[in-house]
Amino acid sequence: MAMLEVNNVKKIYTTRFGSQKVQALSDVSFSVEEGEFVAIMGESGSGKTTLLNLLAALDQPTGGEIMLEGRKVSGIPESELAAFRRDHLGFVFQDFNLLDTFSIKDNILLPLVLQNRSVKDMEAALAPLSEMLSIKELLSKFPYEVSGGQKQRTAVARALITKPRILLADEPTGALDSKASGKLMNLFSDINEKGQTMLMVTHSAQAASYATRVLFIKDGEVFNQLYRAESTREQFYQKILKTLTVLTDGGEQA
Amino acid sequence: MKKGLYLRIAIANIWKNKQTYLPFLIASVMLTFTFYSFSMIATDKGLSQMHGGESFAAVLGFGMIVVGIFTAIFIFYANSFLIKRRKKELGLYSILGMEKRHIGRILRYESCFCYLVSMVLGLGLGALLGRLLFMLVKLAMRCDITLSGSFSGSSALITAILFLALYAVLIVYNSIQVHTASPVELLRGGQTGEKESKSRWILTIVGLITMGAGYYIAQKVNNPVSAIALFFVAVVLVIIGTYCLFIAGSITILRLMRKKKSYYYSPKHFITISGMLYRMKQNAAGLASICILCTMAMVTIGTTVSLYNGTEGMLNNYYPYDMFYSFKDEDSRDKLLEFSENAAKENNVTIKDFASYYAYTETIYLLDGRVMNETEAESLETELDFYDNLRDIQIMTLDSFNRVQGLNETLADGDVLVYCDKDLNSLTVNDVTYNVRKIDKPPVRLTGSVTAVYGELLVVVKDMDTLEQMRIKNVRYVNDYNYCTIWNLSGAQEDIEAYSVEMAQSKLGLTMSSLNKTNLRQEWYMMHGGFFFVGIFLGIIFLMATAFIIYFKQISEGYQDHDRFVILQKVGTSKKDVKATIHRQILTVFALPLLIAVCHVAGSLHMMTKILMLFGLMDIPYIALNSFMTAFIIAALFGLMYLRTAKTYYKLVKF
């Protein structure tokens, strides 16, 4: 059984006064196996973020269904949603979404605190993560005192500390320079190699080339997909670029 | 051409920022209106002709000073707030190539605009509502007087000049702000990080000490006169203490809570404590201001309402009888009594409870049963308990005492009957010591005793010789008005008033001292009505300022909080928890200052009652009741604001 299954998902937004309907996703189906690192690519406005919001149960699909480990996400009652998100999913956002009111350490521990875990558990979970993400020296600092790359690594630590079934990342390199981006993506590969299932939305071919599979979305549908297989990252990058060109040309023809 | 551009930008700025400028303008207009109104009423011609009108004018004059000082503080606070919020915008101008002097000019125009609006609307309101205010004043003073109620040019001028001065200082301050800041600094605005500073501990300790000292003074004061003297000391100490403790103490406590890991790392406390820490760092001063303003509103309204409503009781306390006359000889007394009887007949007033007696009164210093005159006591004036030992001594013959009180007491040689608030075993006057026999039952009070201020000391002696022997030697002012008469009046109210006026106006060429309760009542209502009017007015102004500060805090925090709560929900906080957190946070903003304000009011009660004793108000539970009723009303208003704010917050947080 696939870890995540997306079947014929559709999402239509209605404008405020209900006069206009905007179709963000028309018919999206795909699945993610355990241990995979999937990147979803598409131009802005193609429905990437909408899809991620649906996966994260931050929004409800208009049609179709999303299954996480055989459980229907849209069927989870409102009262359990927050706990579901907290216990099963990890998030990394483009703008980090760290809280200025917390130190780096407290930002990372936040999900565990919400799970009401013991202080001992928290420290035990924090130590290896901060080591791996090399943010050990920053723990007592505050978000506005550290660089963008460090902030994003903090966000990754926060996402991973609950040992989520799947890590969802929304343009994680979007606010980083190329050096910090490279470092972060290398980290993502490492984490994935340790068995973490990951799903990332991005429009950067560079970032996507670190994934094991890339899905292309266009006009609310899955347009194509590429497997990295045995190719090197550079080769995979070139392939992605080619597909993107086709994607754009196709857009012009249509 | 160019000038016109900056003026246009200035006006456009105010319009763009109307969310913040509008409340500022409203506050400025209201303060202008208040200041003008006080000045107009105080200088009204009709008022100065009234009996007791001067005391009312004096109270209003005091009110003007308070409003003036308050306006200065408030306008500065509001201005710093507005500038802080607009730093980004000003930085943008600077980056777009505007020179600092141009930005300064825009700010100048804005201030001028605010000034003009305040003057036009504030004075306009004053002109419009002048008559209404005068009606309220009349109502408060319970008398029918003719007040002109027309627009007062001189008051308007004073108001205009005062506010011009304030705004001028504001303009200079803003220019300095703009000139010393770099564009980058301006752009960054209020975003400054957390700085760990050691001075927090010092501030906390300073706060604890000043606050403790303030409360200690307020509890330890025993005499009304020293209460007045120490009142401002205590107020300043408590204000300093409040600011220090809000700014540093709160953070120290929160830090300690954060240090305790098992407590801090639990869902309930984690978000709240860190949120409060963050918030306190930025807004402690604002919360302290809210607290102080609430306290001021409660104390002002509580005391003035008590004073006003307690007037009748105080009058009876001070003056047990409607009329009191004292003369140097019996002849003068008889002449006046004859006149009084005729006047009573003419006005259809009946004289009752009439009594006449011989008594000697003096203010003395009483130490261990020894009476000292003022020259002897002068060297002790620096002592803290000086006023506690002052007494109004009243010496009567046994004969007079028995007659007036309807008693049948006897006295042995060398004995005196004494009624005193202090236990005395013997009494030494002019170096002669007398045996003291206590009067157990409080005697009927005869004269307008000032016992409210000083303690009471009634001495009954065997005969006239002993009384003469007891006359305090070497006093500056010899009180030889010893032939006293007292009586009450009954009849129709206007008849009694006519009689009182006639009695007050006819001196008959006699040397005498008199107290006329009906006239005094008028005078008192003038003064207490003045206090009442000013107190309520000031109370409303204080509350308005409080509302203003809270409003600004919410605006500045709302969007910041919105982002935080969205993030919290994204990482898996349930809506229910978010709501609970919001509740706790907003509740703190509203409840903490109010709670501490109530503490301050409770702490001030002892001192306030002592001060009100100067006015003769003795009813302590009544003062407490009024203060806490005010607190209750303020709490209710806060509650409404709280509900509104919480609702707005939920809307903001939904995503």
XYZ file of N, CA and C in Angstrom, chain A residues 5-217:
639
model
N -1.873 8.509 -1.022
C -2.570 8.345 -2.286
C -3.463 9.526 -2.554
N -3.318 10.062 -3.754
C -4.156 11.193 -4.149
C -4.971 10.748 -5.345
N -6.284 10.683 -5.173
C -7.145 10.154 -6.225
C -8.124 11.193 -6.753
N -7.945 11.572 -7.997
C -8.870 12.475 -8.698
C -9.244 13.708 -7.883
N -8.254 14.328 -7.293
C -8.569 15.475 -6.430
C -8.848 16.713 -7.257
N -9.860 17.437 -6.814
C -10.356 18.603 -7.517
C -10.511 19.712 -6.479
N -10.174 20.917 -6.865
C -10.399 22.020 -5.926
C -10.870 23.249 -6.694
N -12.035 23.722 -6.305
C -12.582 24.924 -6.947
C -12.741 25.992 -5.868
N -12.146 27.142 -6.122
C -12.317 28.264 -5.185
C -13.447 29.136 -5.680
N -14.240 29.580 -4.741
C -15.295 30.515 -5.090
C -14.859 31.874 -4.557
N -15.024 32.897 -5.376
C -14.634 34.219 -4.893
C -15.595 34.665 -3.803
N -15.200 35.692 -3.146
C -15.893 36.108 -1.944
C -17.401 36.227 -2.124
N -17.812 36.845 -3.218
C -19.238 37.075 -3.372
C -19.896 35.982 -4.207
N -19.135 34.927 -4.454
C -19.717 33.765 -5.100
C -20.010 33.939 -6.576
N -19.522 35.026 -7.149
C -19.875 35.275 -8.540
C -18.958 34.511 -9.490
N -17.724 34.285 -9.047
C -16.778 33.648 -9.951
C -16.209 32.393 -9.326
N -15.972 31.397 -10.146
C -15.354 30.190 -9.639
C -14.001 30.010 -10.288
N -13.004 29.690 -9.481
C -11.668 29.484 -10.025
C -11.286 28.040 -9.774
N -10.930 27.354 -10.864
C -10.536 25.967 -10.687
C -9.027 25.904 -10.480
N -8.614 25.516 -9.272
C -7.192 25.456 -8.980
C -6.637 24.088 -9.352
N -7.383 23.050 -9.031
C -6.983 21.687 -9.403
C -8.164 21.038 -10.103
N -7.914 20.459 -11.258
C -9.055 19.868 -11.953
C -9.145 18.362 -11.729
N -7.992 17.671 -11.825
C -8.034 16.225 -11.625
C -6.616 15.733 -11.380
N -6.274 15.621 -10.113
C -4.908 15.231 -9.788
C -4.898 13.863 -9.127
N -4.098 12.954 -9.672
C -3.930 11.637 -9.036
C -2.464 11.270 -9.039
N -1.983 10.820 -7.932
C -0.643 10.236 -7.862
C -0.513 9.563 -6.511
N 0.596 8.841 -6.326
C 0.805 8.233 -5.015
C 2.272 8.330 -4.645
N 2.529 8.313 -3.355
C 3.895 8.383 -2.864
C 4.163 7.157 -2.020
N 5.258 6.417 -2.359
C 5.607 5.216 -1.576
C 6.469 5.600 -0.391
N 6.510 4.743 0.583
C 7.336 4.991 1.757
C 8.799 5.137 1.353
N 9.490 6.154 1.916
C 10.904 6.357 1.649
C 11.189 7.170 0.400
N 10.154 7.563 -0.327
C 10.355 8.353 -1.531
C 10.600 9.816 -1.198
N 11.234 10.522 -2.136
C 11.391 11.970 -2.019
C 10.838 12.553 -3.314
N 9.617 13.045 -3.248
C 8.925 13.499 -4.448
C 8.919 15.024 -4.497
N 9.282 15.573 -5.662
C 9.174 17.016 -5.859
C 8.029 17.294 -6.811
N 7.229 18.301 -6.498
C 6.140 18.684 -7.392
C 6.514 20.025 -7.994
N 6.544 20.071 -9.317
C 6.947 21.313 -9.977
C 5.826 21.874 -10.807
N 5.901 23.152 -11.030
C 4.908 23.808 -11.863
C 5.109 25.304 -11.767
N 4.558 26.034 -12.740
C 4.697 27.483 -12.691
C 3.814 28.053 -11.588
N 4.047 29.317 -11.311
C 3.169 29.910 -10.291
C 1.747 29.960 -10.837
N 0.821 29.622 -10.011
C -0.570 29.603 -10.437
C -0.993 28.240 -10.957
N -0.067 27.255 -10.946
C -0.423 25.949 -11.498
C -1.185 25.097 -10.486
N -1.243 25.540 -9.238
C -2.002 24.796 -8.239
C -1.129 24.009 -7.278
N 0.203 24.288 -7.279
C 1.113 23.549 -6.394
C 0.761 23.746 -4.923
N 0.635 25.017 -4.561
C 0.416 25.307 -3.151
C -0.957 24.816 -2.705
N -1.933 24.922 -3.607
C -3.260 24.405 -3.305
C -3.173 22.918 -2.975
N -2.431 22.217 -3.807
C -2.284 20.777 -3.605
C -1.656 20.492 -2.238
N -0.617 21.258 -1.915
C 0.058 21.022 -0.645
C -0.870 21.314 0.540
N -1.636 22.387 0.419
C -2.590 22.718 1.482
C -3.602 21.597 1.683
N -4.003 20.969 0.556
C -4.954 19.862 0.664
C -4.298 18.669 1.355
N -3.050 18.402 0.973
C -2.345 17.277 1.585
C -2.170 17.500 3.077
N -1.956 18.768 3.440
C -1.706 19.089 4.836
C -2.994 19.199 5.626
N -4.127 18.969 4.953
C -5.434 19.060 5.607
C -5.709 20.472 6.105
N -5.016 21.444 5.499
C -5.320 22.824 5.849
C -6.555 23.287 5.088
N -6.912 22.530 4.067
C -8.050 22.873 3.226
C -8.725 21.567 2.781
N -9.981 21.656 2.405
C -10.704 20.457 1.984
C -10.860 20.431 0.454
N -10.642 19.250 -0.180
C -10.829 19.181 -1.637
C -12.311 19.262 -2.003
N -12.564 19.799 -3.210
C -13.955 19.871 -3.671
C -14.416 18.496 -4.144
N -13.467 17.738 -4.703
C -13.813 16.392 -5.140
C -12.601 15.471 -5.000
N -12.826 14.171 -5.083
C -11.728 13.217 -4.960
C -11.345 12.987 -3.516
N -10.293 12.162 -3.318
C -9.914 11.896 -1.939
C -8.411 11.788 -1.772
N -7.970 12.052 -0.545
C -6.561 11.935 -0.200
C -6.455 10.928 0.922
N -5.606 9.908 0.734
C -5.461 8.887 1.767
C -4.031 8.896 2.291
N -3.897 8.966 3.597
C -2.581 8.816 4.204
C -2.575 7.507 4.962
N -1.722 6.599 4.537
C -1.653 5.260 5.112
C -3.038 4.640 5.229
N -3.797 4.778 4.149
C -5.112 4.156 4.108
C -6.208 4.916 4.834
N -5.846 6.034 5.459
C -6.870 6.796 6.182
C -7.254 8.010 5.352
N -8.545 8.222 5.227
C -9.011 9.326 4.406
C -8.845 10.640 5.172
N -8.004 11.529 4.605
C -7.683 12.767 5.318
C -8.896 13.666 5.472
N -9.710 13.750 4.406
C -10.845 14.679 4.472
C -11.939 14.166 5.414
N -11.802 12.902 5.832
C -12.807 12.374 6.740
C -12.509 12.615 8.210
N -11.342 13.194 8.471
C -10.968 13.431 9.874
C -11.765 14.609 10.419
N -12.431 14.412 11.547
C -13.228 15.514 12.094
C -12.344 16.708 12.493
N -12.928 17.855 12.399
C -12.260 19.124 12.678
C -11.494 19.098 14.010
N -12.123 18.491 15.014
C -11.523 18.519 16.340
C -10.229 17.714 16.425
N -10.075 16.737 15.504
C -8.869 15.905 15.554
C -7.812 16.346 14.553
N -8.211 17.300 13.687
C -7.320 17.680 12.593
C -5.968 18.187 13.081
N -6.019 19.099 14.065
C -4.781 19.699 14.547
C -3.851 18.614 15.068
N -4.418 17.687 15.843
C -3.614 16.607 16.410
C -3.088 15.704 15.304
N -3.912 15.452 14.295
C -3.504 14.618 13.167
C -2.309 15.236 12.456
N -2.427 16.518 12.172
C -1.382 17.247 11.484
C -0.080 17.174 12.296
N -0.249 17.391 13.598
C 0.891 17.449 14.497
C 1.592 16.086 14.592
N 0.790 15.017 14.640
C 1.359 13.696 14.909
C 1.860 12.988 13.661
N 1.249 13.287 12.491
C 1.588 12.517 11.302
C 2.345 13.296 10.248
N 2.238 14.625 10.281
C 2.843 15.414 9.211
C 3.889 16.372 9.774
N 4.895 16.657 8.927
C 5.868 17.688 9.286
C 5.881 18.721 8.181
N 6.029 19.994 8.552
C 5.970 21.042 7.542
C 7.219 21.897 7.517
N 7.612 22.238 6.272
C 8.658 23.253 6.105
C 8.111 24.269 5.110
N 8.177 25.539 5.483
C 7.562 26.564 4.635
C 8.617 27.448 3.995
N 8.187 28.129 2.929
C 9.095 29.037 2.239
C 9.594 30.144 3.173
N 8.668 30.744 3.934
C 9.058 31.864 4.793
C 9.319 31.390 6.233
N 9.763 30.170 6.372
C 10.213 29.573 7.640
C 9.112 29.408 8.680
N 8.269 30.470 8.833
C 7.208 30.405 9.836
C 7.721 30.046 11.236
N 8.817 30.697 11.600
C 9.263 30.529 12.986
C 8.602 31.613 13.830
N 8.470 31.324 15.104
C 7.831 32.298 15.984
C 8.897 33.136 16.686
N 8.765 34.454 16.513
C 9.740 35.369 17.108
C 9.733 35.328 18.628
N 8.635 34.842 19.161
C 8.522 34.854 20.620
C 9.294 33.708 21.258
N 9.702 32.735 20.440
C 10.409 31.579 20.979
C 11.876 31.594 20.579
N 12.709 31.024 21.413
C 14.098 30.815 21.022
C 14.120 29.691 19.982
N 15.274 29.505 19.333
C 15.395 28.445 18.327
C 15.000 27.097 18.941
N 15.488 26.866 20.144
C 15.204 25.604 20.822
C 13.702 25.426 21.034
N 13.062 26.475 21.537
C 11.633 26.368 21.824
C 10.811 26.245 20.547
N 11.287 26.897 19.479
C 10.613 26.741 18.194
C 10.616 25.286 17.765
N 11.757 24.632 17.927
C 11.868 23.226 17.523
C 10.994 22.341 18.415
N 10.977 22.663 19.705
C 10.253 21.811 20.652
C 8.740 21.990 20.608
N 8.302 23.093 19.965
C 6.875 23.424 19.983
C 5.932 22.244 19.737
N 6.138 21.454 18.644
C 5.192 20.347 18.415
C 5.195 19.329 19.549
N 6.378 19.077 20.124
C 6.445 18.106 21.227
C 5.708 18.628 22.450
N 5.845 19.945 22.695
C 5.128 20.530 23.827
C 3.628 20.369 23.616
N 3.209 20.611 22.365
C 1.781 20.485 22.082
C 1.318 19.048 22.260
N 2.249 18.093 22.063
C 1.903 16.684 22.289
C 1.961 16.324 23.761
N 2.355 17.301 24.553
C 2.408 17.113 26.009
C 3.404 16.031 26.418
N 4.598 16.066 25.789
C 5.615 15.081 26.122
C 6.450 15.563 27.293
N 7.187 14.656 27.899
C 7.989 15.041 29.056
C 9.242 15.777 28.601
N 9.780 16.601 29.495
C 10.954 17.394 29.173
C 12.116 16.470 28.782
N 12.203 15.335 29.420
C 13.273 14.391 29.143
C 13.199 13.891 27.695
N 11.998 13.520 27.282
C 11.765 13.089 25.904
C 12.214 14.156 24.919
N 11.824 15.408 25.250
C 12.116 16.510 24.343
C 13.615 16.660 24.143
N 14.347 16.648 25.247
C 15.792 16.847 25.163
C 16.429 15.698 24.380
N 15.899 14.510 24.624
C 16.450 13.335 23.939
C 16.221 13.436 22.438
N 15.076 13.979 22.024
C 14.776 14.094 20.596
C 15.557 15.245 19.977
N 15.790 16.281 20.763
C 16.414 17.488 20.229
C 17.896 17.280 19.923
N 18.586 16.570 20.813
C 20.040 16.479 20.705
C 20.524 15.974 19.342
N 20.073 14.781 18.883
C 20.594 14.291 17.601
C 20.184 15.177 16.426
N 18.995 15.721 16.469
C 18.506 16.551 15.362
C 19.341 17.815 15.207
N 19.599 18.484 16.341
C 20.344 19.732 16.262
C 21.782 19.460 15.820
N 22.251 18.258 16.162
C 23.586 17.839 15.719
C 23.598 17.678 14.197
N 22.642 16.931 13.713
C 22.576 16.628 12.290
C 22.398 17.905 11.459
N 21.558 18.819 11.949
C 21.261 20.032 11.181
C 22.243 21.158 11.499
N 23.272 20.855 12.280
C 24.280 21.810 12.749
C 23.685 23.152 13.181
N 22.771 23.067 14.108
C 22.232 24.289 14.705
C 22.397 24.226 16.223
N 23.281 23.348 16.661
C 23.438 23.128 18.088
C 23.846 24.406 18.825
N 24.705 25.215 18.135
C 25.222 26.415 18.792
C 24.175 27.532 18.853
N 23.109 27.360 18.071
C 22.156 28.469 17.947
C 20.977 28.323 18.886
N 20.909 27.199 19.593
C 19.662 26.842 20.280
C 19.102 27.941 21.180
N 19.993 28.697 21.824
C 19.457 29.687 22.767
C 19.188 31.029 22.094
N 19.509 31.116 20.780
C 19.275 32.383 20.079
C 17.817 32.508 19.666
N 17.491 33.703 19.158
C 16.132 33.939 18.691
C 16.119 34.052 17.164
N 14.994 33.749 16.528
C 14.942 33.704 15.061
C 15.515 34.944 14.380
N 15.265 36.140 14.970
C 15.750 37.331 14.278
C 17.265 37.514 14.437
N 17.905 36.617 15.144
C 19.349 36.738 15.328
C 20.148 35.802 14.424
N 19.457 34.978 13.640
C 20.186 33.995 12.830
C 19.884 34.202 11.341
N 20.688 33.569 10.465
C 20.547 33.773 9.019
C 19.369 32.970 8.469
N 19.047 33.242 7.211
C 17.931 32.556 6.566
C 18.118 31.055 6.528
N 19.339 30.616 6.152
C 19.600 29.186 6.073
C 19.438 28.521 7.429
N 19.929 29.232 8.458
C 19.803 28.688 9.820
C 18.345 28.618 10.246
N 17.576 29.637 9.834
C 16.148 29.614 10.155
C 15.483 28.408 9.518
N 15.827 28.164 8.228
C 15.162 27.073 7.543
C 15.560 25.731 8.150
N 16.826 25.622 8.585
C 17.231 24.360 9.222
C 16.485 24.173 10.547
N 16.237 25.300 11.220
C 15.431 25.223 12.440
C 14.034 24.703 12.116
N 13.462 25.238 11.032
C 12.118 24.803 10.633
C 12.110 23.317 10.295
N 13.202 22.863 9.645
C 13.293 21.435 9.317
C 13.342 20.606 10.606
N 14.134 21.078 11.559
C 14.214 20.372 12.840
C 12.846 20.294 13.495
N 12.108 21.412 13.443
C 10.778 21.433 14.041
C 9.870 20.420 13.342
N 10.031 20.323 12.006
C 9.172 19.410 11.256
C 9.511 17.956 11.554
N 10.800 17.704 11.807
C 11.230 16.308 11.953
C 11.119 15.786 13.383
N 11.019 16.681 14.339
C 11.156 16.250 15.735
C 10.032 15.322 16.170
N 8.900 15.381 15.493
C 7.790 14.496 15.872
C 7.882 13.157 15.146
N 8.970 12.967 14.343
C 9.105 11.769 13.509
C 7.845 11.560 12.677
N 7.564 12.517 11.788
C 6.312 12.448 11.017
C 6.370 11.342 9.979
N 5.224 10.853 9.533
C 5.160 9.833 8.493
C 5.649 10.434 7.189
N 5.256 11.711 6.983
C 5.675 12.354 5.739
C 6.023 13.822 6.013
N 7.086 14.278 5.361
C 7.501 15.664 5.519
C 7.043 16.453 4.301
N 6.262 17.493 4.526
C 5.772 18.324 3.422
C 6.558 19.634 3.415
N 7.108 19.990 2.239
C 7.894 21.215 2.161
C 7.366 22.086 1.041
N 7.096 23.365 1.380
C 6.539 24.295 0.410
C 7.606 25.312 0.044
N 8.187 25.163 -1.157
C 9.239 26.071 -1.614
C 10.297 26.300 -0.530
N 10.902 25.258 -0.017
C 11.796 25.447 1.126
C 13.004 26.319 0.800
N 13.396 26.387 -0.493
C 14.579 27.188 -0.838
C 14.194 28.560 -1.363
N 12.897 28.824 -1.388
C 12.407 30.052 -2.020
C 13.012 31.330 -1.467
N 13.319 31.348 -0.160
C 13.815 32.579 0.436
C 15.310 32.499 0.742
N 15.989 31.510 0.129
C 17.407 31.325 0.449
C 18.289 31.626 -0.761
N 19.532 32.010 -0.502
C 20.466 32.203 -1.602
C 20.950 30.831 -2.089
N 21.697 30.795 -3.200
C 21.997 29.507 -3.833
C 22.859 28.617 -2.933
N 23.769 29.263 -2.186
C 24.638 28.465 -1.335
C 23.835 27.784 -0.219
N 22.998 28.606 0.444
C 22.167 28.060 1.522
C 21.197 27.041 0.966
N 20.704 27.296 -0.266
C 19.771 26.356 -0.891
C 20.438 25.002 -1.085
N 21.657 25.032 -1.639
C 22.379 23.790 -1.880
C 22.581 23.008 -0.606
N 22.961 23.736 0.437
C 23.219 23.088 1.718
C 21.934 22.429 2.237
N 20.841 23.162 2.121
C 19.563 22.646 2.621
C 19.153 21.404 1.832
N 19.315 21.472 0.483
C 18.866 20.344 -0.333
C 19.721 19.107 -0.065
N 21.014 19.311 0.169
C 21.850 18.185 0.552
C 21.346 17.543 1.836
N 20.953 18.402 2.761
C 20.398 17.899 4.016
C 19.141 17.078 3.759
N 18.293 17.621 2.869
C 17.051 16.919 2.540
C 17.360 15.526 1.999
N 18.372 15.431 1.084
C 18.750 14.122 0.533
C 19.180 13.188 1.647
N 20.038 13.722 2.542
C 20.520 12.893 3.652
C 19.364 12.361 4.472
N 18.450 13.278 4.791
C 17.305 12.883 5.629
C 16.498 11.809 4.919
N 16.311 12.004 3.617
C 15.552 11.046 2.827
C 16.247 9.685 2.812
N 17.581 9.713 2.699
C 18.327 8.462 2.662
C 18.176 7.679 3.962
N 17.914 8.415 5.050
C 17.704 7.734 6.330
C 16.300 7.155 6.428
N 15.505 7.293 5.344
C 14.212 6.633 5.319
C 13.014 7.556 5.454
N 13.248 8.858 5.534
C 12.122 9.784 5.702
C 11.399 9.996 4.370
N 10.094 9.781 4.372
C 9.294 10.068 3.186
C 9.112 11.578 3.082
N 9.304 12.125 1.865
C 9.232 13.574 1.733
C 8.485 13.970 0.485
N 7.780 15.088 0.584
C 7.100 15.642 -0.572
C 7.353 17.138 -0.580
N 7.896 17.626 -1.719
C 8.305 19.015 -1.751
C 7.686 19.704 -2.949
N 7.180 20.898 -2.736
C 6.663 21.694 -3.838
C 7.695 22.757 -4.139
N 8.054 22.908 -5.419
C 9.069 23.913 -5.745
C 8.936 24.342 -7.201
N 9.474 25.475 -7.537
C 9.552 25.802 -8.956
C 11.018 25.896 -9.377
N 11.926 25.509 -8.419
C 13.339 25.539 -8.744
C 13.788 24.166 -9.230
N 14.279 24.108 -10.467
C 14.747 22.848 -11.041
C 15.934 22.336 -10.238
N 16.749 23.275 -9.780
C 17.908 22.941 -8.976
C 17.466 22.146 -7.747
N 16.484 22.680 -7.027
C 16.012 22.016 -5.806
C 15.385 20.672 -6.152
N 14.584 20.665 -7.220
C 13.866 19.439 -7.579
C 14.819 18.311 -7.947
N 16.026 18.670 -8.447
C 16.962 17.643 -8.901
C 17.485 16.792 -7.748
N 17.252 17.201 -6.530
C 17.674 16.399 -5.386
C 16.669 15.308 -5.062
N 15.479 15.393 -5.654
C 14.415 14.447 -5.332
C 14.635 13.122 -6.058
N 13.860 12.082 -5.685
C 13.966 10.811 -6.378
C 12.949 10.738 -7.511
N 11.963 11.604 -7.429
C 10.948 11.630 -8.488
C 10.393 13.047 -8.573
N 10.088 13.495 -9.785
C 9.533 14.833 -9.954
C 8.208 14.747 -10.692
N 7.190 15.369 -10.134
C 5.879 15.438 -10.788
C 5.704 16.843 -11.340
N 5.197 16.948 -12.544
C 4.948 18.267 -13.129
C 3.452 18.533 -13.171
N 3.074 19.665 -12.666
C 1.653 20.011 -12.668
C 1.448 21.179 -13.613
